[in-house]
CSV table of C-alpha atoms in Angstrom, one decimal:
chain,number,residue,atom,x,y,z
A,1,MET,CA,64.2,-59.3,-2.9
A,2,SER,CA,67.3,-62.0,-2.9
A,3,ALA,CA,69.7,-63.3,-5.8
A,4,ILE,CA,67.5,-66.3,-6.7
A,5,GLU,CA,64.4,-64.3,-7.1
A,6,LEU,CA,66.1,-61.7,-9.4
A,7,SER,CA,67.9,-64.3,-11.6
A,8,ALA,CA,67.9,-64.1,-15.6
A,9,GLU,CA,65.8,-67.1,-15.5
A,10,ILE,CA,63.1,-65.5,-13.4
A,11,LEU,CA,63.3,-62.0,-14.8
A,12,ALA,CA,62.7,-64.0,-18.3
A,13,LEU,CA,59.7,-65.5,-17.2
A,14,LEU,CA,58.3,-62.4,-15.4
A,15,PHE,CA,59.1,-60.7,-18.7
A,16,PHE,CA,56.8,-63.5,-20.8
A,17,THR,CA,54.2,-63.3,-17.9
A,18,GLY,CA,54.1,-59.5,-18.5
A,19,MET,CA,53.9,-59.9,-22.5
A,20,LEU,CA,50.6,-62.2,-22.1
A,21,ALA,CA,49.2,-60.3,-19.2
A,22,GLY,CA,49.2,-57.0,-21.7
A,23,MET,CA,47.6,-58.7,-24.6
A,24,VAL,CA,44.7,-60.1,-22.6
A,25,ASP,CA,44.5,-56.7,-21.1
A,26,ALA,CA,44.6,-54.9,-23.8
A,27,ILE,CA,41.7,-57.0,-25.4
A,28,ALA,CA,39.3,-57.4,-22.5
A,29,GLY,CA,41.3,-56.2,-19.3
A,30,GLY,CA,41.9,-58.7,-16.4
A,31,GLY,CA,45.8,-58.5,-17.3
A,32,GLY,CA,46.3,-58.3,-13.3
A,33,LEU,CA,44.9,-62.0,-12.8
A,34,ILE,CA,48.0,-63.0,-14.7
A,35,ALA,CA,50.5,-60.5,-13.5
A,36,LEU,CA,49.5,-60.3,-9.9
A,37,PRO,CA,50.0,-63.9,-8.8
A,38,ALA,CA,53.3,-63.8,-10.8
A,39,LEU,CA,54.5,-61.4,-8.7
A,40,LEU,CA,53.7,-62.5,-5.6
A,41,ALA,CA,55.3,-66.1,-6.2
A,42,THR,CA,58.6,-63.9,-6.2
A,43,GLY,CA,58.0,-63.7,-2.2
A,44,MET,CA,57.6,-60.2,-2.5
A,45,PRO,CA,54.8,-59.0,0.1
A,46,PRO,CA,51.5,-58.2,-0.9
A,47,THR,CA,51.7,-54.3,-0.8
A,48,GLN,CA,55.0,-54.5,-3.0
A,49,ALA,CA,53.3,-56.8,-5.7
A,50,LEU,CA,50.3,-54.4,-6.0
A,51,ALA,CA,52.4,-51.4,-6.2
A,52,THR,CA,55.0,-53.1,-8.9
A,53,ASN,CA,51.9,-54.6,-10.4
A,54,LYS,CA,50.7,-50.7,-11.1
A,55,LEU,CA,54.0,-50.2,-12.5
A,56,GLN,CA,54.2,-53.0,-14.9
A,57,GLY,CA,50.6,-52.5,-16.1
A,58,SER,CA,51.1,-48.9,-16.8
A,59,PHE,CA,53.5,-49.6,-19.9
A,60,GLY,CA,50.8,-52.1,-21.2
A,61,THR,CA,48.0,-49.6,-21.1
A,62,PHE,CA,50.6,-46.9,-22.3
A,63,SER,CA,51.5,-49.4,-25.4
A,64,SER,CA,47.7,-50.0,-26.2
A,65,SER,CA,46.5,-46.4,-25.8
A,66,LEU,CA,49.2,-45.1,-27.9
A,67,TYR,CA,48.4,-47.7,-30.8
A,68,PHE,CA,44.4,-46.5,-30.7
A,69,ILE,CA,45.2,-43.1,-30.8
A,70,ARG,CA,47.6,-43.6,-33.8
A,71,ASN,CA,44.7,-45.6,-35.4
A,72,ASN,CA,41.8,-42.8,-35.2
A,73,LEU,CA,39.9,-44.9,-32.1
A,74,ILE,CA,40.4,-41.8,-29.6
A,75,ARG,CA,40.6,-38.4,-29.6
A,76,LEU,CA,42.3,-37.1,-26.4
A,77,SER,CA,40.8,-33.7,-26.7
A,78,GLU,CA,37.3,-35.1,-26.2
A,79,LEU,CA,38.9,-37.0,-22.8
A,80,LYS,CA,40.0,-34.3,-20.9
A,81,PHE,CA,37.6,-34.0,-18.3
A,82,MET,CA,36.9,-37.8,-18.3
A,83,ILE,CA,40.7,-38.1,-17.7
A,84,ALA,CA,40.8,-35.4,-14.9
A,85,CYS,CA,38.0,-37.4,-12.9
A,86,THR,CA,39.3,-40.5,-13.1
A,87,PHE,CA,43.0,-39.4,-11.8
A,88,VAL,CA,41.2,-37.8,-9.0
A,89,GLY,CA,38.8,-40.8,-8.4
A,90,ALA,CA,41.8,-43.2,-8.3
A,91,ALA,CA,44.0,-40.9,-6.3
A,92,MET,CA,41.7,-40.9,-3.5
A,93,GLY,CA,40.7,-44.4,-3.8
A,94,THR,CA,44.2,-45.4,-3.2
A,95,LEU,CA,44.6,-43.2,-0.2
A,96,ILE,CA,41.6,-44.6,1.3
A,97,VAL,CA,42.3,-48.2,0.8
A,98,GLN,CA,45.0,-47.8,2.9
A,99,ARG,CA,42.9,-47.1,5.7
A,100,ILE,CA,39.6,-49.3,5.3
A,101,SER,CA,39.1,-53.0,4.4
A,102,THR,CA,38.2,-54.2,1.1
A,103,GLN,CA,36.2,-57.4,2.3
A,104,PHE,CA,32.9,-56.4,1.4
A,105,LEU,CA,33.9,-55.0,-2.4
A,106,ALA,CA,35.4,-58.7,-2.6
A,107,SER,CA,32.1,-60.2,-1.9
A,108,VAL,CA,30.0,-57.8,-3.9
A,109,ILE,CA,32.0,-57.5,-7.0
A,110,PRO,CA,31.8,-60.7,-8.4
A,111,LEU,CA,28.2,-60.6,-8.5
A,112,LEU,CA,28.5,-57.2,-10.5
A,113,LEU,CA,31.2,-58.8,-12.9
A,114,ILE,CA,28.5,-62.0,-13.7
A,115,ALA,CA,25.9,-59.6,-14.6
A,116,ILE,CA,28.4,-57.7,-17.1
A,117,ALA,CA,29.2,-61.0,-18.4
A,118,LEU,CA,25.9,-61.9,-18.4
A,119,TYR,CA,25.0,-58.6,-20.3
A,120,PHE,CA,27.8,-58.9,-23.0
A,121,LEU,CA,27.0,-62.4,-23.7
A,122,LEU,CA,23.3,-61.9,-24.2
A,123,SER,CA,22.5,-58.4,-25.1
A,124,PRO,CA,22.0,-57.9,-28.7
A,125,THR,CA,22.8,-54.6,-28.6
A,126,ILE,CA,26.7,-55.4,-28.1
A,127,SER,CA,28.2,-54.6,-31.4
A,128,ASP,CA,31.0,-52.1,-33.1
A,129,GLU,CA,27.5,-49.8,-34.1
A,130,HIS,CA,27.4,-46.6,-32.3
A,131,ARG,CA,24.2,-45.7,-30.9
A,132,SER,CA,22.8,-42.8,-29.5
A,133,PRO,CA,24.0,-41.5,-26.1
A,134,ARG,CA,22.0,-42.2,-23.0
A,135,ALA,CA,24.5,-39.4,-20.9
A,136,SER,CA,26.5,-36.8,-21.5
A,137,PRO,CA,30.1,-37.0,-21.5
A,138,LEU,CA,30.2,-34.6,-18.6
A,139,LEU,CA,27.6,-37.1,-16.6
A,140,PHE,CA,29.9,-40.2,-17.6
A,141,SER,CA,32.9,-38.2,-16.3
A,142,LEU,CA,31.4,-37.5,-12.9
A,143,THR,CA,29.9,-41.0,-12.5
A,144,ILE,CA,31.9,-43.6,-14.3
A,145,GLY,CA,35.1,-41.7,-14.8
A,146,PHE,CA,35.3,-40.7,-11.1
A,147,GLY,CA,33.7,-43.8,-9.7
A,148,VAL,CA,35.6,-46.5,-11.3
A,149,GLY,CA,38.5,-44.6,-11.0
A,150,PHE,CA,38.2,-44.6,-7.4
A,151,TYR,CA,37.1,-48.2,-7.7
A,152,ASP,CA,40.5,-49.3,-9.4
A,153,GLY,CA,42.2,-47.0,-6.8
A,154,PHE,CA,40.8,-48.8,-4.2
A,155,PHE,CA,40.4,-52.3,-5.1
A,156,GLY,CA,40.9,-52.8,-8.8
A,157,PRO,CA,39.7,-56.1,-10.6
A,158,GLY,CA,37.1,-55.7,-13.3
A,159,ALA,CA,37.8,-52.0,-13.6
A,160,GLY,CA,38.3,-52.3,-17.3
A,161,SER,CA,34.8,-54.1,-17.8
A,162,PHE,CA,33.2,-51.2,-15.7
A,163,PHE,CA,34.7,-48.9,-18.0
A,164,ALA,CA,33.6,-50.8,-21.2
A,165,ILE,CA,30.2,-51.0,-20.0
A,166,GLY,CA,29.8,-47.7,-19.1
A,167,PHE,CA,31.1,-46.3,-22.8
A,168,VAL,CA,29.0,-48.9,-24.7
A,169,GLY,CA,25.5,-48.6,-22.2
A,170,LEU,CA,26.1,-44.6,-21.7
A,171,LEU,CA,27.5,-43.1,-24.6
A,172,GLY,CA,26.6,-45.9,-26.9
A,173,PHE,CA,29.7,-46.6,-28.3
A,174,GLY,CA,30.7,-49.8,-30.5
A,175,LEU,CA,32.6,-52.3,-28.4
A,176,THR,CA,36.1,-51.5,-30.6
A,177,ARG,CA,35.7,-48.0,-29.6
A,178,ALA,CA,34.7,-48.5,-26.1
A,179,THR,CA,37.6,-50.9,-25.6
A,180,ALA,CA,40.1,-48.0,-26.7
A,181,HIS,CA,38.7,-45.5,-24.8
A,182,THR,CA,38.8,-48.0,-21.6
A,183,LYS,CA,42.7,-47.8,-22.1
A,184,ILE,CA,43.3,-44.3,-21.6
A,185,LEU,CA,41.2,-44.3,-18.4
A,186,ASN,CA,42.8,-47.6,-17.2
A,187,LEU,CA,46.4,-45.7,-17.9
A,188,THR,CA,44.9,-42.7,-16.1
A,189,SER,CA,44.2,-44.8,-12.9
A,190,ASN,CA,47.3,-46.7,-13.1
A,191,LEU,CA,49.4,-43.6,-12.8
A,192,ALA,CA,47.3,-42.1,-10.2
A,193,SER,CA,47.9,-45.0,-7.9
A,194,LEU,CA,51.5,-45.7,-8.9
A,195,SER,CA,52.2,-42.1,-8.0
A,196,PHE,CA,51.3,-42.7,-4.5
A,197,PHE,CA,53.2,-46.2,-4.3
A,198,ILE,CA,56.2,-44.6,-5.6
A,199,ILE,CA,55.9,-42.3,-2.8
A,200,SER,CA,55.8,-44.9,-0.2
A,201,GLY,CA,58.6,-46.7,-1.4
A,202,HIS,CA,56.7,-49.9,-2.5
A,203,VAL,CA,57.6,-50.4,-5.9
A,204,VAL,CA,60.2,-53.0,-7.1
A,205,TRP,CA,61.9,-51.5,-10.0
A,206,SER,CA,63.6,-54.1,-11.3
A,207,ILE,CA,60.7,-56.8,-11.8
A,208,GLY,CA,58.4,-53.7,-12.4
A,209,LEU,CA,60.6,-52.3,-15.4
A,210,THR,CA,61.1,-56.3,-16.6
A,211,MET,CA,57.7,-56.8,-16.8
A,212,GLY,CA,56.7,-53.7,-18.1
A,213,LEU,CA,58.9,-54.3,-21.3
A,214,GLY,CA,56.7,-57.5,-21.9
A,215,GLN,CA,53.6,-55.4,-21.2
A,216,MET,CA,54.4,-53.0,-23.7
A,217,ILE,CA,55.0,-55.9,-26.6
A,218,GLY,CA,52.0,-58.0,-25.6
A,219,ALA,CA,49.7,-54.6,-25.4
A,220,ARG,CA,50.6,-53.5,-29.0
A,221,PHE,CA,49.8,-57.0,-30.0
A,222,GLY,CA,46.7,-57.3,-28.1
A,223,ALA,CA,45.6,-53.8,-29.6
A,224,ARG,CA,46.0,-55.0,-33.4
A,225,LEU,CA,44.1,-57.9,-32.6
A,226,VAL,CA,41.1,-55.3,-31.2
A,227,VAL,CA,41.3,-53.3,-34.5
A,228,LYS,CA,41.5,-56.4,-36.8
A,229,ARG,CA,38.7,-58.6,-35.2
A,230,GLY,CA,36.8,-55.9,-33.3
A,231,VAL,CA,33.6,-57.3,-31.4
A,232,ARG,CA,34.2,-60.9,-32.4
A,233,LEU,CA,37.2,-61.2,-30.1
A,234,ILE,CA,36.6,-58.6,-27.5
A,235,ARG,CA,33.0,-59.8,-26.4
A,236,PRO,CA,34.0,-63.4,-25.5
A,237,MET,CA,37.2,-62.3,-24.0
A,238,ILE,CA,35.3,-60.0,-22.0
A,239,VAL,CA,32.8,-62.8,-20.7
A,240,LEU,CA,36.0,-64.9,-20.0
A,241,VAL,CA,37.6,-62.4,-17.7
A,242,CYS,CA,34.8,-61.3,-15.7
A,243,ILE,CA,33.9,-65.3,-15.0
A,244,LEU,CA,37.4,-65.5,-14.1
A,245,ILE,CA,37.9,-62.7,-11.8
A,246,SER,CA,34.3,-63.3,-10.2
A,247,THR,CA,35.8,-67.0,-9.5
A,248,LYS,CA,38.9,-65.7,-8.1
A,249,LEU,CA,37.4,-62.9,-5.6
A,250,LEU,CA,34.5,-65.3,-4.6
A,251,LEU,CA,37.0,-68.5,-3.6
A,252,GLU,CA,39.2,-65.7,-1.9
A,253,SER,CA,36.5,-64.2,0.1
A,254,HIS,CA,34.6,-67.6,0.8
A,255,PRO,CA,37.5,-70.0,1.6
A,256,ALA,CA,35.0,-72.7,2.6
A,257,LEU,CA,34.0,-73.1,-1.2
A,258,LEU,CA,37.2,-74.4,-1.9
A,259,ASP,CA,36.4,-77.3,0.6
A,260,TRP,CA,32.5,-77.7,-0.8
A,261,ILE,CA,34.4,-78.4,-4.4
A,262,GLY,CA,37.1,-80.7,-2.9
A,263,LEU,CA,40.3,-78.5,-3.5
């Protein structure tokens, strides 16, 4: 990295970018939509940007998770197997992504995210009320925990939305509680992926730690908004994030769309 890229002005901008990304991620996920382009704009290679994004994102998910734990929305003792399955899945995904193209996922995931957006937008059952679970915690851990963890390590965009819909649809959680639990599993998958990126030497520590400090501040603020506003804030934010991620992935996987819309 050059001296210009690591100047005080650039680091300050990255700090505030991390803060904004942390706030958005704590509420609805999708903070990478903000953080990753900023990292790529510094001129670092994509692999370093992905690795550094996992580092800075881990600070945010840790901060919001800690806030939710202290506000009694999460009991870690009940999540041990979910955390283990998510960690294993994310680790496997991180290893496999280095050998397989993600082009197919880039085409399919936008459709799934649009479906999630419509579900959160239109379903009358989306609220802070708890309902009877449709699956056991064991089944949830082996399917959503491992599966979305693998996806997050392999590809990533929208993982928080997939976790959230799993908690709401399968375990019957209210949306605020689902969002809180999603942060724990997001943190788990981030740390699993980060471990392998650290071993491979791809993390740019100076930038990752700077953004990470901003993430911690922004994520705490976002977590407070989740507790205070609940479903009224989370529901539209998840819909918006899903639409933005879908649009980004569709444009990246189908460049001709840019010409078609005149960009």
